[in-house]
PDB file of N, CA and C in Angstrom:
ATOM      1  N   UNK A   1     -25.804 -17.601  12.936  1.00 52.00           N
ATOM      2  CA  UNK A   1     -24.977 -17.491  14.119  1.00 52.00           C
ATOM      3  C   UNK A   1     -23.721 -18.329  13.903  1.00 52.00           C
ATOM      4  N   UNK A   2     -22.587 -17.795  14.289  1.00 52.00           N
ATOM      5  CA  UNK A   2     -21.347 -18.535  14.085  1.00 52.00           C
ATOM      6  C   UNK A   2     -21.121 -19.536  15.219  1.00 52.00           C
ATOM      7  N   UNK A   3     -20.274 -20.484  14.928  1.00 60.00           N
ATOM      8  CA  UNK A   3     -19.936 -21.497  15.928  1.00 60.00           C
ATOM      9  C   UNK A   3     -19.076 -20.881  17.020  1.00 60.00           C
ATOM     10  N   UNK A   4     -19.195 -21.367  18.252  1.00 64.00           N
ATOM     11  CA  UNK A   4     -18.362 -20.839  19.338  1.00 64.00           C
ATOM     12  C   UNK A   4     -16.876 -21.014  19.008  1.00 64.00           C
ATOM     13  N   UNK A   5     -16.108 -20.004  19.326  1.00 63.00           N
ATOM     14  CA  UNK A   5     -14.661 -20.080  19.114  1.00 63.00           C
ATOM     15  C   UNK A   5     -14.228 -19.742  17.697  1.00 63.00           C
ATOM     16  N   UNK A   6     -15.158 -19.488  16.785  1.00 72.00           N
ATOM     17  CA  UNK A   6     -14.823 -19.141  15.401  1.00 72.00           C
ATOM     18  C   UNK A   6     -14.872 -17.629  15.244  1.00 72.00           C
ATOM     19  N   UNK A   7     -13.832 -17.062  14.725  1.00 75.00           N
ATOM     20  CA  UNK A   7     -13.822 -15.625  14.470  1.00 75.00           C
ATOM     21  C   UNK A   7     -14.500 -15.346  13.138  1.00 75.00           C
ATOM     22  N   UNK A   8     -15.119 -14.210  13.021  1.00 82.00           N
ATOM     23  CA  UNK A   8     -15.771 -13.787  11.791  1.00 82.00           C
ATOM     24  C   UNK A   8     -14.973 -12.666  11.156  1.00 82.00           C
ATOM     25  N   UNK A   9     -15.107 -12.574   9.849  1.00 83.00           N
ATOM     26  CA  UNK A   9     -14.501 -11.440   9.146  1.00 83.00           C
ATOM     27  C   UNK A   9     -15.385 -10.222   9.323  1.00 83.00           C
ATOM     28  N   UNK A  10     -14.763  -9.070   9.485  1.00 84.00           N
ATOM     29  CA  UNK A  10     -15.475  -7.797   9.497  1.00 84.00           C
ATOM     30  C   UNK A  10     -15.228  -7.165   8.134  1.00 84.00           C
ATOM     31  N   UNK A  11     -16.296  -6.906   7.391  1.00 86.00           N
ATOM     32  CA  UNK A  11     -16.138  -6.393   6.026  1.00 86.00           C
ATOM     33  C   UNK A  11     -15.348  -5.086   5.969  1.00 86.00           C
ATOM     34  N   UNK A  12     -15.543  -4.224   6.964  1.00 86.00           N
ATOM     35  CA  UNK A  12     -14.783  -2.968   6.980  1.00 86.00           C
ATOM     36  C   UNK A  12     -13.285  -3.236   7.084  1.00 86.00           C
ATOM     37  N   UNK A  13     -12.929  -4.242   7.885  1.00 85.00           N
ATOM     38  CA  UNK A  13     -11.518  -4.592   8.070  1.00 85.00           C
ATOM     39  C   UNK A  13     -10.946  -5.210   6.805  1.00 85.00           C
ATOM     40  N   UNK A  14     -11.737  -6.048   6.154  1.00 84.00           N
ATOM     41  CA  UNK A  14     -11.283  -6.671   4.906  1.00 84.00           C
ATOM     42  C   UNK A  14     -11.022  -5.592   3.858  1.00 84.00           C
ATOM     43  N   UNK A  15     -11.985  -4.676   3.687  1.00 85.00           N
ATOM     44  CA  UNK A  15     -11.809  -3.610   2.695  1.00 85.00           C
ATOM     45  C   UNK A  15     -10.600  -2.757   3.043  1.00 85.00           C
ATOM     46  N   UNK A  16     -10.436  -2.412   4.310  1.00 87.00           N
ATOM     47  CA  UNK A  16      -9.304  -1.580   4.736  1.00 87.00           C
ATOM     48  C   UNK A  16      -7.977  -2.262   4.402  1.00 87.00           C
ATOM     49  N   UNK A  17      -7.912  -3.580   4.535  1.00 84.00           N
ATOM     50  CA  UNK A  17      -6.696  -4.330   4.190  1.00 84.00           C
ATOM     51  C   UNK A  17      -6.338  -4.133   2.718  1.00 84.00           C
ATOM     52  N   UNK A  18      -7.367  -4.180   1.865  1.00 84.00           N
ATOM     53  CA  UNK A  18      -7.131  -4.010   0.433  1.00 84.00           C
ATOM     54  C   UNK A  18      -6.812  -2.564   0.086  1.00 84.00           C
ATOM     55  N   UNK A  19      -7.508  -1.622   0.707  1.00 86.00           N
ATOM     56  CA  UNK A  19      -7.231  -0.202   0.471  1.00 86.00           C
ATOM     57  C   UNK A  19      -5.780   0.104   0.835  1.00 86.00           C
ATOM     58  N   UNK A  20      -5.340  -0.389   1.982  1.00 86.00           N
ATOM     59  CA  UNK A  20      -3.965  -0.151   2.420  1.00 86.00           C
ATOM     60  C   UNK A  20      -2.957  -0.795   1.476  1.00 86.00           C
ATOM     61  N   UNK A  21      -3.207  -2.021   1.060  1.00 84.00           N
ATOM     62  CA  UNK A  21      -2.276  -2.737   0.187  1.00 84.00           C
ATOM     63  C   UNK A  21      -2.175  -2.084  -1.187  1.00 84.00           C
ATOM     64  N   UNK A  22      -3.286  -1.499  -1.655  1.00 85.00           N
ATOM     65  CA  UNK A  22      -3.307  -0.928  -2.998  1.00 85.00           C
ATOM     66  C   UNK A  22      -3.003   0.564  -3.022  1.00 85.00           C
ATOM     67  N   UNK A  23      -2.869   1.166  -1.858  1.00 84.00           N
ATOM     68  CA  UNK A  23      -2.499   2.575  -1.805  1.00 84.00           C
ATOM     69  C   UNK A  23      -3.662   3.547  -1.887  1.00 84.00           C
ATOM     70  N   UNK A  24      -4.866   3.075  -1.668  1.00 88.00           N
ATOM     71  CA  UNK A  24      -6.030   3.959  -1.660  1.00 88.00           C
ATOM     72  C   UNK A  24      -7.109   3.511  -2.620  1.00 88.00           C
ATOM     73  N   UNK A  25      -8.254   4.166  -2.514  1.00 91.00           N
ATOM     74  CA  UNK A  25      -9.399   3.818  -3.351  1.00 91.00           C
ATOM     75  C   UNK A  25      -9.402   4.572  -4.678  1.00 91.00           C
ATOM     76  N   UNK A  26      -8.606   5.610  -4.790  1.00 94.00           N
ATOM     77  CA  UNK A  26      -8.553   6.414  -6.011  1.00 94.00           C
ATOM     78  C   UNK A  26      -7.134   6.483  -6.551  1.00 94.00           C
ATOM     79  N   UNK A  27      -7.048   6.648  -7.859  1.00 94.00           N
ATOM     80  CA  UNK A  27      -5.775   6.840  -8.543  1.00 94.00           C
ATOM     81  C   UNK A  27      -5.697   8.301  -8.948  1.00 94.00           C
ATOM     82  N   UNK A  28      -4.622   8.963  -8.592  1.00 95.00           N
ATOM     83  CA  UNK A  28      -4.413  10.349  -8.997  1.00 95.00           C
ATOM     84  C   UNK A  28      -3.221  10.415  -9.938  1.00 95.00           C
ATOM     85  N   UNK A  29      -3.328  11.288 -10.933  1.00 96.00           N
ATOM     86  CA  UNK A  29      -2.218  11.496 -11.863  1.00 96.00           C
ATOM     87  C   UNK A  29      -2.220  12.953 -12.305  1.00 96.00           C
ATOM     88  N   UNK A  30      -1.076  13.397 -12.791  1.00 95.00           N
ATOM     89  CA  UNK A  30      -0.908  14.789 -13.218  1.00 95.00           C
ATOM     90  C   UNK A  30      -0.854  14.857 -14.733  1.00 95.00           C
ATOM     91  N   UNK A  31      -1.357  15.981 -15.276  1.00 93.00           N
ATOM     92  CA  UNK A  31      -1.368  16.179 -16.717  1.00 93.00           C
ATOM     93  C   UNK A  31      -1.192  17.651 -17.035  1.00 93.00           C
ATOM     94  N   UNK A  32      -0.445  17.921 -18.081  1.00 87.00           N
ATOM     95  CA  UNK A  32      -0.316  19.275 -18.599  1.00 87.00           C
ATOM     96  C   UNK A  32       0.822  20.052 -17.984  1.00 87.00           C
ATOM     97  N   UNK A  33       1.061  21.221 -18.543  1.00 88.00           N
ATOM     98  CA  UNK A  33       2.186  22.049 -18.081  1.00 88.00           C
ATOM     99  C   UNK A  33       2.022  22.530 -16.639  1.00 88.00           C
ATOM    100  N   UNK A  34       0.770  22.614 -16.179  1.00 90.00           N
ATOM    101  CA  UNK A  34       0.519  23.058 -14.805  1.00 90.00           C
ATOM    102  C   UNK A  34       0.366  21.886 -13.846  1.00 90.00           C
ATOM    103  N   UNK A  35       0.626  20.654 -14.337  1.00 92.00           N
ATOM    104  CA  UNK A  35       0.478  19.442 -13.527  1.00 92.00           C
ATOM    105  C   UNK A  35      -0.876  19.390 -12.823  1.00 92.00           C
ATOM    106  N   UNK A  36      -1.922  19.642 -13.598  1.00 94.00           N
ATOM    107  CA  UNK A  36      -3.283  19.542 -13.058  1.00 94.00           C
ATOM    108  C   UNK A  36      -3.526  18.099 -12.634  1.00 94.00           C
ATOM    109  N   UNK A  37      -4.140  17.917 -11.464  1.00 96.00           N
ATOM    110  CA  UNK A  37      -4.367  16.591 -10.904  1.00 96.00           C
ATOM    111  C   UNK A  37      -5.752  16.091 -11.308  1.00 96.00           C
ATOM    112  N   UNK A  38      -5.767  14.878 -11.825  1.00 97.00           N
ATOM    113  CA  UNK A  38      -7.007  14.178 -12.188  1.00 97.00           C
ATOM    114  C   UNK A  38      -7.041  12.882 -11.404  1.00 97.00           C
ATOM    115  N   UNK A  39      -8.231  12.288 -11.320  1.00 96.00           N
ATOM    116  CA  UNK A  39      -8.343  11.032 -10.576  1.00 96.00           C
ATOM    117  C   UNK A  39      -9.452  10.162 -11.148  1.00 96.00           C
ATOM    118  N   UNK A  40      -9.335   8.883 -10.837  1.00 96.00           N
ATOM    119  CA  UNK A  40     -10.397   7.921 -11.146  1.00 96.00           C
ATOM    120  C   UNK A  40     -10.341   6.826 -10.090  1.00 96.00           C
ATOM    121  N   UNK A  41     -11.442   6.101  -9.910  1.00 95.00           N
ATOM    122  CA  UNK A  41     -11.448   5.053  -8.892  1.00 95.00           C
ATOM    123  C   UNK A  41     -10.462   3.930  -9.230  1.00 95.00           C
ATOM    124  N   UNK A  42      -9.805   3.411  -8.219  1.00 93.00           N
ATOM    125  CA  UNK A  42      -8.915   2.269  -8.425  1.00 93.00           C
ATOM    126  C   UNK A  42      -9.741   1.143  -9.048  1.00 93.00           C
ATOM    127  N   UNK A  43      -9.185   0.413 -10.023  1.00 91.00           N
ATOM    128  CA  UNK A  43      -9.953  -0.660 -10.669  1.00 91.00           C
ATOM    129  C   UNK A  43     -10.586  -1.663  -9.701  1.00 91.00           C
ATOM    130  N   UNK A  44      -9.946  -1.933  -8.579  1.00 88.00           N
ATOM    131  CA  UNK A  44     -10.502  -2.880  -7.606  1.00 88.00           C
ATOM    132  C   UNK A  44     -11.767  -2.314  -6.946  1.00 88.00           C
ATOM    133  N   UNK A  45     -11.834  -1.007  -6.797  1.00 90.00           N
ATOM    134  CA  UNK A  45     -12.951  -0.368  -6.103  1.00 90.00           C
ATOM    135  C   UNK A  45     -13.908   0.351  -7.056  1.00 90.00           C
ATOM    136  N   UNK A  46     -13.719   0.170  -8.336  1.00 92.00           N
ATOM    137  CA  UNK A  46     -14.506   0.860  -9.351  1.00 92.00           C
ATOM    138  C   UNK A  46     -15.960   0.367  -9.345  1.00 92.00           C
ATOM    139  N   UNK A  47     -16.904   1.289  -9.451  1.00 92.00           N
ATOM    140  CA  UNK A  47     -18.322   0.880  -9.517  1.00 92.00           C
ATOM    141  C   UNK A  47     -18.583  -0.019 -10.735  1.00 92.00           C
ATOM    142  N   UNK A  48     -19.530  -0.913 -10.598  1.00 94.00           N
ATOM    143  CA  UNK A  48     -19.850  -1.860 -11.667  1.00 94.00           C
ATOM    144  C   UNK A  48     -20.180  -1.163 -12.987  1.00 94.00           C
ATOM    145  N   UNK A  49     -20.972  -0.109 -12.933  1.00 91.00           N
ATOM    146  CA  UNK A  49     -21.361   0.583 -14.170  1.00 91.00           C
ATOM    147  C   UNK A  49     -20.149   1.142 -14.904  1.00 91.00           C
ATOM    148  N   UNK A  50     -19.198   1.677 -14.166  1.00 92.00           N
ATOM    149  CA  UNK A  50     -17.991   2.220 -14.790  1.00 92.00           C
ATOM    150  C   UNK A  50     -17.176   1.089 -15.421  1.00 92.00           C
ATOM    151  N   UNK A  51     -17.059  -0.029 -14.725  1.00 91.00           N
ATOM    152  CA  UNK A  51     -16.332  -1.175 -15.284  1.00 91.00           C
ATOM    153  C   UNK A  51     -16.988  -1.673 -16.561  1.00 91.00           C
ATOM    154  N   UNK A  52     -18.313  -1.716 -16.574  1.00 92.00           N
ATOM    155  CA  UNK A  52     -19.029  -2.158 -17.772  1.00 92.00           C
ATOM    156  C   UNK A  52     -18.743  -1.229 -18.948  1.00 92.00           C
ATOM    157  N   UNK A  53     -18.737   0.081 -18.692  1.00 89.00           N
ATOM    158  CA  UNK A  53     -18.443   1.055 -19.755  1.00 89.00           C
ATOM    159  C   UNK A  53     -17.042   0.839 -20.316  1.00 89.00           C
ATOM    160  N   UNK A  54     -16.082   0.642 -19.441  1.00 89.00           N
ATOM    161  CA  UNK A  54     -14.691   0.460 -19.872  1.00 89.00           C
ATOM    162  C   UNK A  54     -14.539  -0.854 -20.622  1.00 89.00           C
ATOM    163  N   UNK A  55     -15.211  -1.897 -20.152  1.00 86.00           N
ATOM    164  CA  UNK A  55     -15.081  -3.221 -20.762  1.00 86.00           C
ATOM    165  C   UNK A  55     -15.813  -3.371 -22.088  1.00 86.00           C
ATOM    166  N   UNK A  56     -16.600  -2.373 -22.469  1.00 86.00           N
ATOM    167  CA  UNK A  56     -17.282  -2.433 -23.764  1.00 86.00           C
ATOM    168  C   UNK A  56     -16.281  -2.489 -24.912  1.00 86.00           C
ATOM    169  N   UNK A  57     -15.076  -1.982 -24.679  1.00 72.00           N
ATOM    170  CA  UNK A  57     -14.036  -2.049 -25.696  1.00 72.00           C
ATOM    171  C   UNK A  57     -14.281  -1.135 -26.881  1.00 72.00           C
ATOM    172  N   UNK A  58     -14.825   0.051 -26.622  1.00 86.00           N
ATOM    173  CA  UNK A  58     -15.115   0.987 -27.703  1.00 86.00           C
ATOM    174  C   UNK A  58     -13.991   1.992 -27.927  1.00 86.00           C
ATOM    175  N   UNK A  59     -12.799   1.669 -27.488  1.00 90.00           N
ATOM    176  CA  UNK A  59     -11.643   2.521 -27.738  1.00 90.00           C
ATOM    177  C   UNK A  59     -11.194   3.309 -26.528  1.00 90.00           C
ATOM    178  N   UNK A  60      -9.987   3.875 -26.669  1.00 92.00           N
ATOM    179  CA  UNK A  60      -9.377   4.612 -25.559  1.00 92.00           C
ATOM    180  C   UNK A  60     -10.149   5.872 -25.201  1.00 92.00           C
ATOM    181  N   UNK A  61     -10.728   6.546 -26.199  1.00 93.00           N
ATOM    182  CA  UNK A  61     -11.471   7.764 -25.909  1.00 93.00           C
ATOM    183  C   UNK A  61     -12.698   7.450 -25.052  1.00 93.00           C
ATOM    184  N   UNK A  62     -13.427   6.408 -25.408  1.00 93.00           N
ATOM    185  CA  UNK A  62     -14.603   6.024 -24.622  1.00 93.00           C
ATOM    186  C   UNK A  62     -14.203   5.611 -23.213  1.00 93.00           C
ATOM    187  N   UNK A  63     -13.086   4.897 -23.094  1.00 93.00           N
ATOM    188  CA  UNK A  63     -12.602   4.497 -21.772  1.00 93.00           C
ATOM    189  C   UNK A  63     -12.213   5.715 -20.946  1.00 93.00           C
ATOM    190  N   UNK A  64     -11.544   6.683 -21.571  1.00 94.00           N
ATOM    191  CA  UNK A  64     -11.143   7.907 -20.862  1.00 94.00           C
ATOM    192  C   UNK A  64     -12.369   8.667 -20.376  1.00 94.00           C
ATOM    193  N   UNK A  65     -13.396   8.748 -21.210  1.00 94.00           N
ATOM    194  CA  UNK A  65     -14.633   9.426 -20.800  1.00 94.00           C
ATOM    195  C   UNK A  65     -15.271   8.710 -19.609  1.00 94.00           C
ATOM    196  N   UNK A  66     -15.269   7.372 -19.638  1.00 94.00           N
ATOM    197  CA  UNK A  66     -15.837   6.603 -18.534  1.00 94.00           C
ATOM    198  C   UNK A  66     -15.022   6.770 -17.258  1.00 94.00           C
ATOM    199  N   UNK A  67     -13.697   6.743 -17.389  1.00 94.00           N
ATOM    200  CA  UNK A  67     -12.825   6.869 -16.220  1.00 94.00           C
ATOM    201  C   UNK A  67     -12.916   8.247 -15.576  1.00 94.00           C
ATOM    202  N   UNK A  68     -12.932   9.275 -16.390  1.00 96.00           N
ATOM    203  CA  UNK A  68     -12.815  10.633 -15.872  1.00 96.00           C
ATOM    204  C   UNK A  68     -14.144  11.350 -15.669  1.00 96.00           C
ATOM    205  N   UNK A  69     -15.189  10.908 -16.340  1.00 94.00           N
ATOM    206  CA  UNK A  69     -16.483  11.558 -16.176  1.00 94.00           C
ATOM    207  C   UNK A  69     -16.410  13.053 -16.448  1.00 94.00           C
ATOM    208  N   UNK A  70     -16.831  13.853 -15.473  1.00 96.00           N
ATOM    209  CA  UNK A  70     -16.853  15.314 -15.616  1.00 96.00           C
ATOM    210  C   UNK A  70     -15.473  15.934 -15.783  1.00 96.00           C
ATOM    211  N   UNK A  71     -14.420  15.196 -15.443  1.00 97.00           N
ATOM    212  CA  UNK A  71     -13.059  15.718 -15.581  1.00 97.00           C
ATOM    213  C   UNK A  71     -12.539  15.633 -17.018  1.00 97.00           C
ATOM    214  N   UNK A  72     -13.228  14.844 -17.858  1.00 97.00           N
ATOM    215  CA  UNK A  72     -12.739  14.580 -19.212  1.00 97.00           C
ATOM    216  C   UNK A  72     -12.447  15.853 -20.023  1.00 97.00           C
ATOM    217  N   UNK A  73     -13.364  16.845 -20.096  1.00 97.00           N
ATOM    218  CA  UNK A  73     -13.053  18.047 -20.885  1.00 97.00           C
ATOM    219  C   UNK A  73     -11.798  18.775 -20.394  1.00 97.00           C
ATOM    220  N   UNK A  74     -11.622  18.855 -19.084  1.00 96.00           N
ATOM    221  CA  UNK A  74     -10.428  19.519 -18.529  1.00 96.00           C
ATOM    222  C   UNK A  74      -9.169  18.725 -18.852  1.00 96.00           C
ATOM    223  N   UNK A  75      -9.283  17.405 -18.823  1.00 97.00           N
ATOM    224  CA  UNK A  75      -8.159  16.526 -19.165  1.00 97.00           C
ATOM    225  C   UNK A  75      -7.714  16.777 -20.605  1.00 97.00           C
ATOM    226  N   UNK A  76      -8.660  16.835 -21.520  1.00 96.00           N
ATOM    227  CA  UNK A  76      -8.349  17.086 -22.936  1.00 96.00           C
ATOM    228  C   UNK A  76      -7.778  18.492 -23.102  1.00 96.00           C
ATOM    229  N   UNK A  77      -8.374  19.463 -22.426  1.00 95.00           N
ATOM    230  CA  UNK A  77      -7.891  20.848 -22.504  1.00 95.00           C
ATOM    231  C   UNK A  77      -6.467  20.975 -21.977  1.00 95.00           C
ATOM    232  N   UNK A  78      -6.095  20.117 -21.035  1.00 95.00           N
ATOM    233  CA  UNK A  78      -4.738  20.142 -20.471  1.00 95.00           C
ATOM    234  C   UNK A  78      -3.756  19.349 -21.340  1.00 95.00           C
ATOM    235  N   UNK A  79      -4.214  18.933 -22.524  1.00 95.00           N
ATOM    236  CA  UNK A  79      -3.337  18.182 -23.423  1.00 95.00           C
ATOM    237  C   UNK A  79      -3.328  16.695 -23.146  1.00 95.00           C
ATOM    238  N   UNK A  80      -4.350  16.206 -22.487  1.00 95.00           N
ATOM    239  CA  UNK A  80      -4.416  14.799 -22.103  1.00 95.00           C
ATOM    240  C   UNK A  80      -4.368  13.852 -23.289  1.00 95.00           C
ATOM    241  N   UNK A  81      -3.682  12.753 -23.100  1.00 95.00           N
ATOM    242  CA  UNK A  81      -3.517  11.709 -24.104  1.00 95.00           C
ATOM    243  C   UNK A  81      -4.337  10.499 -23.652  1.00 95.00           C
ATOM    244  N   UNK A  82      -5.440  10.209 -24.357  1.00 95.00           N
ATOM    245  CA  UNK A  82      -6.321   9.122 -23.932  1.00 95.00           C
ATOM    246  C   UNK A  82      -5.625   7.770 -23.999  1.00 95.00           C
ATOM    247  N   UNK A  83      -4.676   7.599 -24.913  1.00 95.00           N
ATOM    248  CA  UNK A  83      -3.941   6.337 -24.996  1.00 95.00           C
ATOM    249  C   UNK A  83      -3.058   6.149 -23.768  1.00 95.00           C
ATOM    250  N   UNK A  84      -2.390   7.215 -23.346  1.00 96.00           N
ATOM    251  CA  UNK A  84      -1.543   7.139 -22.142  1.00 96.00           C
ATOM    252  C   UNK A  84      -2.394   6.845 -20.909  1.00 96.00           C
ATOM    253  N   UNK A  85      -3.591   7.420 -20.852  1.00 96.00           N
ATOM    254  CA  UNK A  85      -4.493   7.149 -19.732  1.00 96.00           C
ATOM    255  C   UNK A  85      -4.919   5.682 -19.728  1.00 96.00           C
ATOM    256  N   UNK A  86      -5.196   5.143 -20.906  1.00 93.00           N
ATOM    257  CA  UNK A  86      -5.563   3.726 -21.005  1.00 93.00           C
ATOM    258  C   UNK A  86      -4.414   2.841 -20.542  1.00 93.00           C
ATOM    259  N   UNK A  87      -3.194   3.206 -20.898  1.00 95.00           N
ATOM    260  CA  UNK A  87      -2.020   2.437 -20.463  1.00 95.00           C
ATOM    261  C   UNK A  87      -1.852   2.511 -18.946  1.00 95.00           C
ATOM    262  N   UNK A  88      -2.095   3.686 -18.372  1.00 95.00           N
ATOM    263  CA  UNK A  88      -2.032   3.833 -16.910  1.00 95.00           C
ATOM    264  C   UNK A  88      -3.060   2.922 -16.245  1.00 95.00           C
ATOM    265  N   UNK A  89      -4.287   2.941 -16.758  1.00 93.00           N
ATOM    266  CA  UNK A  89      -5.347   2.111 -16.200  1.00 93.00           C
ATOM    267  C   UNK A  89      -4.967   0.624 -16.257  1.00 93.00           C
ATOM    268  N   UNK A  90      -4.497   0.169 -17.411  1.00 92.00           N
ATOM    269  CA  UNK A  90      -4.140  -1.246 -17.577  1.00 92.00           C
ATOM    270  C   UNK A  90      -2.991  -1.629 -16.645  1.00 92.00           C
ATOM    271  N   UNK A  91      -1.985  -0.764 -16.532  1.00 93.00           N
ATOM    272  CA  UNK A  91      -0.840  -1.099 -15.676  1.00 93.00           C
ATOM    273  C   UNK A  91      -1.252  -1.156 -14.207  1.00 93.00           C
ATOM    274  N   UNK A  92      -2.129  -0.259 -13.781  1.00 92.00           N
ATOM    275  CA  UNK A  92      -2.595  -0.276 -12.391  1.00 92.00           C
ATOM    276  C   UNK A  92      -3.437  -1.514 -12.132  1.00 92.00           C
ATOM    277  N   UNK A  93      -4.307  -1.854 -13.084  1.00 89.00           N
ATOM    278  CA  UNK A  93      -5.140  -3.055 -12.936  1.00 89.00           C
ATOM    279  C   UNK A  93      -4.274  -4.309 -12.833  1.00 89.00           C
ATOM    280  N   UNK A  94      -3.248  -4.406 -13.686  1.00 89.00           N
ATOM    281  CA  UNK A  94      -2.356  -5.572 -13.655  1.00 89.00           C
ATOM    282  C   UNK A  94      -1.555  -5.634 -12.364  1.00 89.00           C
ATOM    283  N   UNK A  95      -1.042  -4.494 -11.926  1.00 88.00           N
ATOM    284  CA  UNK A  95      -0.291  -4.441 -10.671  1.00 88.00           C
ATOM    285  C   UNK A  95      -1.189  -4.841  -9.496  1.00 88.00           C
ATOM    286  N   UNK A  96      -2.447  -4.434  -9.542  1.00 84.00           N
ATOM    287  CA  UNK A  96      -3.382  -4.745  -8.457  1.00 84.00           C
ATOM    288  C   UNK A  96      -3.602  -6.247  -8.338  1.00 84.00           C
ATOM    289  N   UNK A  97      -3.624  -6.941  -9.450  1.00 80.00           N
ATOM    290  CA  UNK A  97      -3.815  -8.392  -9.409  1.00 80.00           C
ATOM    291  C   UNK A  97      -2.709  -9.053  -8.594  1.00 80.00           C
ATOM    292  N   UNK A  98      -1.480  -8.599  -8.774  1.00 80.00           N
ATOM    293  CA  UNK A  98      -0.365  -9.150  -7.999  1.00 80.00           C
ATOM    294  C   UNK A  98      -0.505  -8.819  -6.516  1.00 80.00           C
ATOM    295  N   UNK A  99      -0.842  -7.567  -6.215  1.00 79.00           N
ATOM    296  CA  UNK A  99      -0.954  -7.135  -4.823  1.00 79.00           C
ATOM    297  C   UNK A  99      -2.116  -7.805  -4.103  1.00 79.00           C
ATOM    298  N   UNK A 100      -3.245  -7.952  -4.778  1.00 72.00           N
ATOM    299  CA  UNK A 100      -4.436  -8.540  -4.172  1.00 72.00           C
ATOM    300  C   UNK A 100      -4.169  -9.980  -3.751  1.00 72.00           C
ATOM    301  N   UNK A 101      -3.378 -10.679  -4.523  1.00 73.00           N
ATOM    302  CA  UNK A 101      -3.079 -12.077  -4.196  1.00 73.00           C
ATOM    303  C   UNK A 101      -2.305 -12.199  -2.882  1.00 73.00           C
ATOM    304  N   UNK A 102      -1.620 -11.135  -2.485  1.00 76.00           N
ATOM    305  CA  UNK A 102      -0.812 -11.185  -1.263  1.00 76.00           C
ATOM    306  C   UNK A 102      -1.547 -10.699  -0.019  1.00 76.00           C
ATOM    307  N   UNK A 103      -2.735 -10.131  -0.193  1.00 75.00           N
ATOM    308  CA  UNK A 103      -3.491  -9.609   0.954  1.00 75.00           C
ATOM    309  C   UNK A 103      -4.137 -10.781   1.703  1.00 75.00           C
ATOM    310  N   UNK A 104      -3.951 -10.790   3.011  1.00 75.00           N
ATOM    311  CA  UNK A 104      -4.566 -11.798   3.882  1.00 75.00           C
ATOM    312  C   UNK A 104      -5.363 -11.063   4.933  1.00 75.00           C
ATOM    313  N   UNK A 105      -6.672 -10.864   4.683  1.00 70.00           N
ATOM    314  CA  UNK A 105      -7.477 -10.127   5.659  1.00 70.00           C
ATOM    315  C   UNK A 105      -7.527 -10.840   7.008  1.00 70.00           C
ATOM    316  N   UNK A 106      -7.520 -10.047   8.051  1.00 69.00           N
ATOM    317  CA  UNK A 106      -7.601 -10.619   9.403  1.00 69.00           C
ATOM    318  C   UNK A 106      -9.052 -10.744   9.815  1.00 69.00           C
ATOM    319  N   UNK A 107      -9.295 -11.664  10.689  1.00 67.00           N
ATOM    320  CA  UNK A 107     -10.646 -11.857  11.213  1.00 67.00           C
ATOM    321  C   UNK A 107     -10.844 -10.915  12.384  1.00 67.00           C
ATOM    322  N   UNK A 108     -12.050 -10.404  12.508  1.00 60.00           N
ATOM    323  CA  UNK A 108     -12.345  -9.416  13.536  1.00 60.00           C
ATOM    324  C   UNK A 108     -12.738  -9.982  14.855  1.00 60.00           C
TER     325      UNK A 108
END
């Protein structure tokens, strides 16, 4: 039980603050001549298992497979470049670190 007069954080509100600051829970990007849209979870909201797969450091192809899952074959068929995808992931992760530091969740 909290002390009288003390506000508590609401987890839904905290998460919403981060989702809003980061522009959503998913990253979408276009690939190929038809600008086919692919997506992967934002690094801040990425499931633990996916992060573990990416952090194994087994190369850009393995990271692309982990990021895209079932979308991977279509990504490759659309001319996808796994190195460019890795660069996108790293740049978004780095940008998120700056943005996350500025988020100040409100108490509910």
